[in-house]
Coordinates of C-alpha atoms in Angstrom, one line a residue:
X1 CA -93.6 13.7 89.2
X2 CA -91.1 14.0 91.9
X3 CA -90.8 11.4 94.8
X4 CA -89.5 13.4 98.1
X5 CA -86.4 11.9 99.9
X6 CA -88.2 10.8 103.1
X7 CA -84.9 10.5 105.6
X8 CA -82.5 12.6 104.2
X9 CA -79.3 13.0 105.7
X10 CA -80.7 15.8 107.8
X11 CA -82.5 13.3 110.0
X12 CA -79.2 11.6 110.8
X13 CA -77.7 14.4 111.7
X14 CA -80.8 15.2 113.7
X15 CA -80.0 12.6 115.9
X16 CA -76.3 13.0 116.3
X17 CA -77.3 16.9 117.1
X18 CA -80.3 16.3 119.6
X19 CA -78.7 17.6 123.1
X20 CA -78.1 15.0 125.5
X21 CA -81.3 15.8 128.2
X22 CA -80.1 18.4 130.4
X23 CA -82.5 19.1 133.5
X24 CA -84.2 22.5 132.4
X25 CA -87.4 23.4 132.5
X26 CA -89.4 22.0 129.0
X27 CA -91.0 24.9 127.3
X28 CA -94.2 25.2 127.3
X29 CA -95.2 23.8 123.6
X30 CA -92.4 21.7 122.6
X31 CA -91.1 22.0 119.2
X32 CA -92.9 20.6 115.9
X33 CA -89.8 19.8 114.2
X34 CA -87.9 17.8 116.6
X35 CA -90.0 15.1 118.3
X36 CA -87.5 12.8 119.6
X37 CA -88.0 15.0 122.8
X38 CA -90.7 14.5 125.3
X39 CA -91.5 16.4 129.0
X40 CA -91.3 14.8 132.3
X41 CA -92.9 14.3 135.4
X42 CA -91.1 17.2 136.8
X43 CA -91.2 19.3 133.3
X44 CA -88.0 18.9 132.6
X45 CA -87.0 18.4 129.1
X46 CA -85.9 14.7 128.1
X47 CA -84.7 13.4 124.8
X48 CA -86.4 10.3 123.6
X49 CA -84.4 7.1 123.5
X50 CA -87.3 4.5 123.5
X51 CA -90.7 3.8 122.2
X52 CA -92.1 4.5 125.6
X53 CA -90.4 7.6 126.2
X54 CA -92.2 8.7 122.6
X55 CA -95.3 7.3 124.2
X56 CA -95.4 10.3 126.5
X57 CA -94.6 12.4 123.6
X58 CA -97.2 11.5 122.1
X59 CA -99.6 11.4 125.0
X60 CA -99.0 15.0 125.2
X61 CA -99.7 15.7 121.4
X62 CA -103.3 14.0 121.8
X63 CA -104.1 16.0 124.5
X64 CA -102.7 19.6 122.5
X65 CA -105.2 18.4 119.7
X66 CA -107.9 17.6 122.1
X67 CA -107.9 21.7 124.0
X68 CA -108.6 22.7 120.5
X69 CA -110.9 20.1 118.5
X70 CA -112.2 19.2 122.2
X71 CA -112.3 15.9 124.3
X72 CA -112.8 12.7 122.3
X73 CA -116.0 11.0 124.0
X74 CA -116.0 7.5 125.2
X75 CA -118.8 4.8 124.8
X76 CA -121.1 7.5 126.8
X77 CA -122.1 8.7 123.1
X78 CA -122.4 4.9 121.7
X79 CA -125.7 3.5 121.0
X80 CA -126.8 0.7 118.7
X81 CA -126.0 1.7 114.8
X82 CA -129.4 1.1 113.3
X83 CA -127.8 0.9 109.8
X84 CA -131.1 1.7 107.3
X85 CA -131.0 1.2 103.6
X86 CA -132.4 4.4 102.1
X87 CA -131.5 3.3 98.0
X88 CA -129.0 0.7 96.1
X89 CA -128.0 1.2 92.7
X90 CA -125.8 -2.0 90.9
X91 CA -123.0 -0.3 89.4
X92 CA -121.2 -3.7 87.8
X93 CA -119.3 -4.9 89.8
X94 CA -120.2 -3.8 92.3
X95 CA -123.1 -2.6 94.9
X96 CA -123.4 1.0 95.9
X97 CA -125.9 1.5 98.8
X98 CA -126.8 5.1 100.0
X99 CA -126.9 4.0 104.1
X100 CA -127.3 6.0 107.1
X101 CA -126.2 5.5 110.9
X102 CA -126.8 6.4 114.1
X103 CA -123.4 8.0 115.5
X104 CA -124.6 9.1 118.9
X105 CA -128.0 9.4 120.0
X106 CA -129.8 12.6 118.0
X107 CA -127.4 12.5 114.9
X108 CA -127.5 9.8 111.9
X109 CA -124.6 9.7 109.6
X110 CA -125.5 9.7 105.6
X111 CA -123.0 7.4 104.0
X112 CA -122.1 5.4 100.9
X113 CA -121.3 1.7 101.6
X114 CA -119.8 -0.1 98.2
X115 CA -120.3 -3.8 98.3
X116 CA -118.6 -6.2 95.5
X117 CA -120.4 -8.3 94.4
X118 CA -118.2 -11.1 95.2
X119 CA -119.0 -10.4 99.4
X120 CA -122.6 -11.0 98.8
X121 CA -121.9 -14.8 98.0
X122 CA -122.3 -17.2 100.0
X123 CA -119.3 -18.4 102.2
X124 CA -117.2 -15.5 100.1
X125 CA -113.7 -14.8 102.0
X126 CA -113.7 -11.6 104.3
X127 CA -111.7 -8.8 102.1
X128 CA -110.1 -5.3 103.3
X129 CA -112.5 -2.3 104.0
X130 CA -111.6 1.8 103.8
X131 CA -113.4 4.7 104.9
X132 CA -113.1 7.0 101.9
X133 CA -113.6 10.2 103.2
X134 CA -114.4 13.1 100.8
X135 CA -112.9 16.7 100.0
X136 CA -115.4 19.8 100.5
X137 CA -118.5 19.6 98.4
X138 CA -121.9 21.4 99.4
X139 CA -123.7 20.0 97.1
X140 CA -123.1 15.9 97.1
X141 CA -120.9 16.0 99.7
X142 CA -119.7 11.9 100.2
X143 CA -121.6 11.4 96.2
X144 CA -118.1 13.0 95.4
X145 CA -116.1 9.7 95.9
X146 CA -118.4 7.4 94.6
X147 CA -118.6 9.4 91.1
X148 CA -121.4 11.1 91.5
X149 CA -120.2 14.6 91.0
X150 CA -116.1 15.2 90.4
X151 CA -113.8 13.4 87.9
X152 CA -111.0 12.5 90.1
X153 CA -112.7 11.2 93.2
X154 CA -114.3 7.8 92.1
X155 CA -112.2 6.4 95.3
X156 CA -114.9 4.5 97.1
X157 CA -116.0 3.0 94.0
X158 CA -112.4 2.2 92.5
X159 CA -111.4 0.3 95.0
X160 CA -114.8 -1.6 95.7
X161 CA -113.6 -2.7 91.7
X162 CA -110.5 -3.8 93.4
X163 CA -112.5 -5.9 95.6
X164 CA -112.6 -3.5 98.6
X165 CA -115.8 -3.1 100.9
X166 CA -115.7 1.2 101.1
X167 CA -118.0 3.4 103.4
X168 CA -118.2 7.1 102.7
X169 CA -119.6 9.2 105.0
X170 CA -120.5 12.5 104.9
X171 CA -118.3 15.1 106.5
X172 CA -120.7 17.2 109.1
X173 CA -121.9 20.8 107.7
X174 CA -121.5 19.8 104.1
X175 CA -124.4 19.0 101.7
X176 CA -127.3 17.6 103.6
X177 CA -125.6 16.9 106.5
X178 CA -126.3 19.4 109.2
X179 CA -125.7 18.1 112.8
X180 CA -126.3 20.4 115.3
X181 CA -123.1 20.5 116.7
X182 CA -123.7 22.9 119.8
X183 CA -126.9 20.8 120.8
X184 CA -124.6 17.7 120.9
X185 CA -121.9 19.0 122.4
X186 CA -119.3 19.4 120.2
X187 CA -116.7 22.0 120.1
X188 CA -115.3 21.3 116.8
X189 CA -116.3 20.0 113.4
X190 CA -113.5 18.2 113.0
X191 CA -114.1 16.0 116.1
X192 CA -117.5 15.4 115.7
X193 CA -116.1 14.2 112.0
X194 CA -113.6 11.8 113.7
X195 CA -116.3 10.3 115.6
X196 CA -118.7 9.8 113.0
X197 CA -115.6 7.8 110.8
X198 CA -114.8 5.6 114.3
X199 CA -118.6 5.1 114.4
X200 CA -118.0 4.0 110.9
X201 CA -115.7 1.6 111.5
X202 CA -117.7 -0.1 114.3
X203 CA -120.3 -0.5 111.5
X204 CA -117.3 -2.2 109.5
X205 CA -116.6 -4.3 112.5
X206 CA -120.5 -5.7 112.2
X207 CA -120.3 -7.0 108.6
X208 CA -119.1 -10.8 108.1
X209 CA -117.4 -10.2 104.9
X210 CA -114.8 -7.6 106.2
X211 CA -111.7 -8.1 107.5
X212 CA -111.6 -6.5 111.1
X213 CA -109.7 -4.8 113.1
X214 CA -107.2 -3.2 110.1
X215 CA -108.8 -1.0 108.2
X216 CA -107.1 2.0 105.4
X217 CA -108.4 5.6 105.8
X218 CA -108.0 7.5 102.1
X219 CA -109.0 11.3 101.5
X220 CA -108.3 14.2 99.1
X221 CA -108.1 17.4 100.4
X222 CA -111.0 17.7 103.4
X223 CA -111.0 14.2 103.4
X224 CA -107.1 14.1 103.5
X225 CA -106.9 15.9 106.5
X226 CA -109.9 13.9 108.0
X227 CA -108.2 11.0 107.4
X228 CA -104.9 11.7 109.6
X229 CA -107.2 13.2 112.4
X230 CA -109.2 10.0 112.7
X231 CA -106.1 7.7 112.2
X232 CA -104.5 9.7 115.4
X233 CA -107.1 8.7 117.5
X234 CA -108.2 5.7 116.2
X235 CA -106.0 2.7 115.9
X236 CA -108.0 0.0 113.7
X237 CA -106.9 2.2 110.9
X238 CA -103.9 0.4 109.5
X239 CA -103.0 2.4 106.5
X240 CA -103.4 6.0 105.8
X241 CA -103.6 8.3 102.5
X242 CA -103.9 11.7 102.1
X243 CA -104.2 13.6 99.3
X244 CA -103.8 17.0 99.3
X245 CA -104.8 17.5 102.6
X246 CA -102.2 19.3 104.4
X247 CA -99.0 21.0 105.3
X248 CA -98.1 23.0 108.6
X249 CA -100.5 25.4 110.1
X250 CA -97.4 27.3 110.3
X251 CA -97.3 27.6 106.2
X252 CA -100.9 27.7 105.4
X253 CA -101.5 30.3 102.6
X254 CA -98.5 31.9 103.7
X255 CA -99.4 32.6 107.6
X256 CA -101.8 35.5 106.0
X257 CA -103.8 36.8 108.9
X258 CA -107.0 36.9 107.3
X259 CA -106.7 33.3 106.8
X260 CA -106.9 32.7 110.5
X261 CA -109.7 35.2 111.2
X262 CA -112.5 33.5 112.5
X263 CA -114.9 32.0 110.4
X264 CA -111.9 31.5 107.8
X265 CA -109.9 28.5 107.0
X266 CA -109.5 26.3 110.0
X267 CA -111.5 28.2 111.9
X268 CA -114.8 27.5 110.6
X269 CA -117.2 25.8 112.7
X270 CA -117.0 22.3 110.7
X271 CA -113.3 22.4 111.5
X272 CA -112.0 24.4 114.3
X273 CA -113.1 27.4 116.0
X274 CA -110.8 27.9 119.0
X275 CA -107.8 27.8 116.1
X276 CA -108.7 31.8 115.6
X277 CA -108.1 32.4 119.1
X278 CA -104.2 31.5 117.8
X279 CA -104.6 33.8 115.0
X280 CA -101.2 36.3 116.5
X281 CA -99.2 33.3 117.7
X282 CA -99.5 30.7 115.1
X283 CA -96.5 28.8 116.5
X284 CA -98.2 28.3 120.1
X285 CA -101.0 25.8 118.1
X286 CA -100.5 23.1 120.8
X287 CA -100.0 20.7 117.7
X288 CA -99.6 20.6 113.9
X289 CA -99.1 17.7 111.1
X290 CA -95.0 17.2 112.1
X291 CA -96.6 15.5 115.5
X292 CA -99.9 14.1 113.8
X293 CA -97.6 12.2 111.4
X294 CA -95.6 11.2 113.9
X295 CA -98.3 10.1 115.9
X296 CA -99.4 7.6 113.5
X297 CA -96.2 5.6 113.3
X298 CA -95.2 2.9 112.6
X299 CA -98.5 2.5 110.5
X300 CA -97.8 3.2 106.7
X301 CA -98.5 6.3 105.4
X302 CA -98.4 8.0 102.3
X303 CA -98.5 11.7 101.8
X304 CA -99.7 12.8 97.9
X305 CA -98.4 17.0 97.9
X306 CA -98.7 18.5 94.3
X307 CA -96.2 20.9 93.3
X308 CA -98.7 22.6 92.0
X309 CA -101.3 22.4 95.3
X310 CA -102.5 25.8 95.5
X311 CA -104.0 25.2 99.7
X312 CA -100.8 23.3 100.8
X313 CA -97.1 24.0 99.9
X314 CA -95.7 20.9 99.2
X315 CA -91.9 22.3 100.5
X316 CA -93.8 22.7 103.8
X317 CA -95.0 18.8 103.7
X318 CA -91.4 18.1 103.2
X319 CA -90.5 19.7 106.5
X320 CA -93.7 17.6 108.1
X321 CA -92.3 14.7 106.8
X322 CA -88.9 15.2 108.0
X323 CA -89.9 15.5 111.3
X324 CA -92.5 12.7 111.5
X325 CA -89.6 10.6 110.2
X326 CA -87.7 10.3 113.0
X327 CA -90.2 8.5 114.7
X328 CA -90.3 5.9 111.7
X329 CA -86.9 5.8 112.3
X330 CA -87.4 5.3 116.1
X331 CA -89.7 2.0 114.9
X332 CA -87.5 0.4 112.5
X333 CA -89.9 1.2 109.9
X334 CA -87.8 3.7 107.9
X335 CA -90.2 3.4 104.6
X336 CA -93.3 3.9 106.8
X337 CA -93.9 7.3 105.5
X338 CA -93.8 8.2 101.8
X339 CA -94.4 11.6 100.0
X340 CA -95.2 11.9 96.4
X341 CA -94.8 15.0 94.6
X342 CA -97.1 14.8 91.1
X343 CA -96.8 18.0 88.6
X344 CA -100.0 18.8 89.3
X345 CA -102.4 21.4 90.9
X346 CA -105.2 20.6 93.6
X347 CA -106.0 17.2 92.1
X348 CA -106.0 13.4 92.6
X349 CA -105.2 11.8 89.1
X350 CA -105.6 8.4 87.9
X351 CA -101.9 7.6 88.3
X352 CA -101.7 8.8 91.8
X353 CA -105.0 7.2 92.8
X354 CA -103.8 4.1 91.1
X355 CA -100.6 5.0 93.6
X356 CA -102.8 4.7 96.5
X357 CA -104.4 2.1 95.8
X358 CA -101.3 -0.5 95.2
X359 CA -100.1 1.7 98.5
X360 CA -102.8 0.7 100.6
X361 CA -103.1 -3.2 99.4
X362 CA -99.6 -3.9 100.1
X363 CA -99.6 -2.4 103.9
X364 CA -102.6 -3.9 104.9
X365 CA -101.7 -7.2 103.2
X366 CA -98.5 -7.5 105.2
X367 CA -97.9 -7.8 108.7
X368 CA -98.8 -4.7 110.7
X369 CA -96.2 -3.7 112.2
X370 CA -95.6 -3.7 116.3
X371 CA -96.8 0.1 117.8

């Protein structure tokens, strides 16, 4: 295994280099791999000196995401969760209930919710809760990460062995999940997934033995990318892993242009449709991980990229990286971000998930740090 250097010495020279602000006109997508600049009032191109100057950097990568994946709803789409129990199976030590919950009125969420046993006593201590979100499966979609079907993706039920609380939804248009997306008004998969996981965590927030308000998002592949889409737009996720769940848009299989044809890759309806209409002019995507990373600072993250990953280059996630970490940098929280590199393929091994794991109970165990 090979851990990446996360600030190399090109991001100090980054910021000797960045041009001192001039007053020309910002272009019109600004670029991925410099984000210590931001836009104006006027649209004039500013370098970013402060945490509220990257404020309005990032202000404008939120709305870039949102005139692809669409507009994030407000508590017009809330209703009351009317959690039902469908089947519990004891599986030592802990409690795996097969759950569903009412995400917006006309569409109830499938999901896995892993109790230990130790939660169900009787003035038991609140303990740390993650949404384990799952890689693509059409068969057991979320059964994938609480062993039911893959070796390698036993997350939600590791850690509920650790002592976590875990819910595992099931990602929409996979398995026996089939919202209608059009009929509820989504224009994306992917955000329709991101509000089913914040719904999620409002269930979290309703159970006396969690601890609320910081929660960890993990995911391998699907779920890896899930996971950094929901962590951009929702802050009670403290922590973040993703496994195998990204690199630019920029490097994916190569740029190849059947890739982006629509109905392929990112373009499918459970993720996002309007990517294909980018399909000749990749580099216009009005966002892509550098900024999504970045986004989520100072929160810890940690970014598991296989050498081996056959879907995401892991020279590319060094670039991501890179860029996102100048906006650790900008927070004082240089070690933020961490990339791993296992000599592996398109996997999650035991020694990485074990990785995760230690990653993800050491960052929400200490003190979160100040956005």
């Amino acid at each position: 295994m090979r851990i990446a250097p996360l600030l190399p010495l090109v991001i100090a020279v980054l910021f000797l280099s960045i041009a001192r602000a001039q007053d020309e006109t910002a272009p019109r997508r600004l670029p991925r791999e410099n984000l210590l600049v931001y836009r104006d009032a006027a649209n004039h191109l500013k370098t970013v000196t402060s945490i509220a100057d990257w404020q309005k950097r990032r202000a404008e990568i939120l709305a870039g995401m949102q005139t692809v994946m669409g507009k994030l709803p407000g508590d017009e789409k809330r209703c009351p969760l009317d959690v039902q129990v469908h089947e519990e199976v004891d599986c030592g030590k802990y409690v795996r209930r097969l759950i569903s919950y009412q995400a917006e009125p006309g569409s109830r969420v499938p999901a896995y919710l892993c109790l230990p046993k130790g939660v169900l006593e009787k003035d038991a201590p609140p303990v740390h809760a993650a949404l384990c979100l799952h890689g693509t499966d059409n068969v057991i979609g979320h059964g994938t990460v609480v062993g039911l079907g893959r070796p390698n993706r036993n997350y939600a039920g590791e850690l509920a062995e650790r002592g976590w609380v875990t819910l595992a939804p099931n990602y929409p248009l996979l398995a026996k999940y089939q919202p209608e997306l059009e009929t509820l008004g989504w224009e994306s998969g992917t955000l329709k997934a991101v509000w089913d996981n914040t719904r999620g965590l409002d269930l979290l927030e309703t159970l006396s033995y969690v601890k609320h308000g910081h929660y960890a998002a993990i995911g391998h592949s699907l779920g890896g990318h899930n996971s950094v889409y929901t962590a951009v737009f929702d802050p009670r996720i403290g922590a973040v892993v993703t496994s195998c769940g990204l690199d630019s848009y920029l490097d994916y299989y190569q740029g190849k242009p059947e890739v982006w044809q629509p109905g392929h890759g990112w373009t499918q309806v459970r993720y996002m449709a309007k990517l294909a209409d980018y399909r000749d002019q990749l580099d216009t995507i009005p966002f892509d991980f550098h900024e999504m990373i970045g986004a989520l600072a100072p929160r810890p993250v940690l970014i598991i990229a296989p050498l081996r990953d056959s879907n995401f280059r892991h020279e590319s996630v060094d670039q991501v990286a890179a860029a996102a970490g100048q906006v650790y940098q900008l927070y004082g929280q240089p070690n933020g971000l961490q990339v791993l590199h296992p000599d592996v393929e398109h996997d999650f091994p035991r020694e990485m998930r074990e990785a995760a794991y230690t990653f993800l109970e050491k960052s929400l165990n200490a003190k979160p740090p100040q956005n």
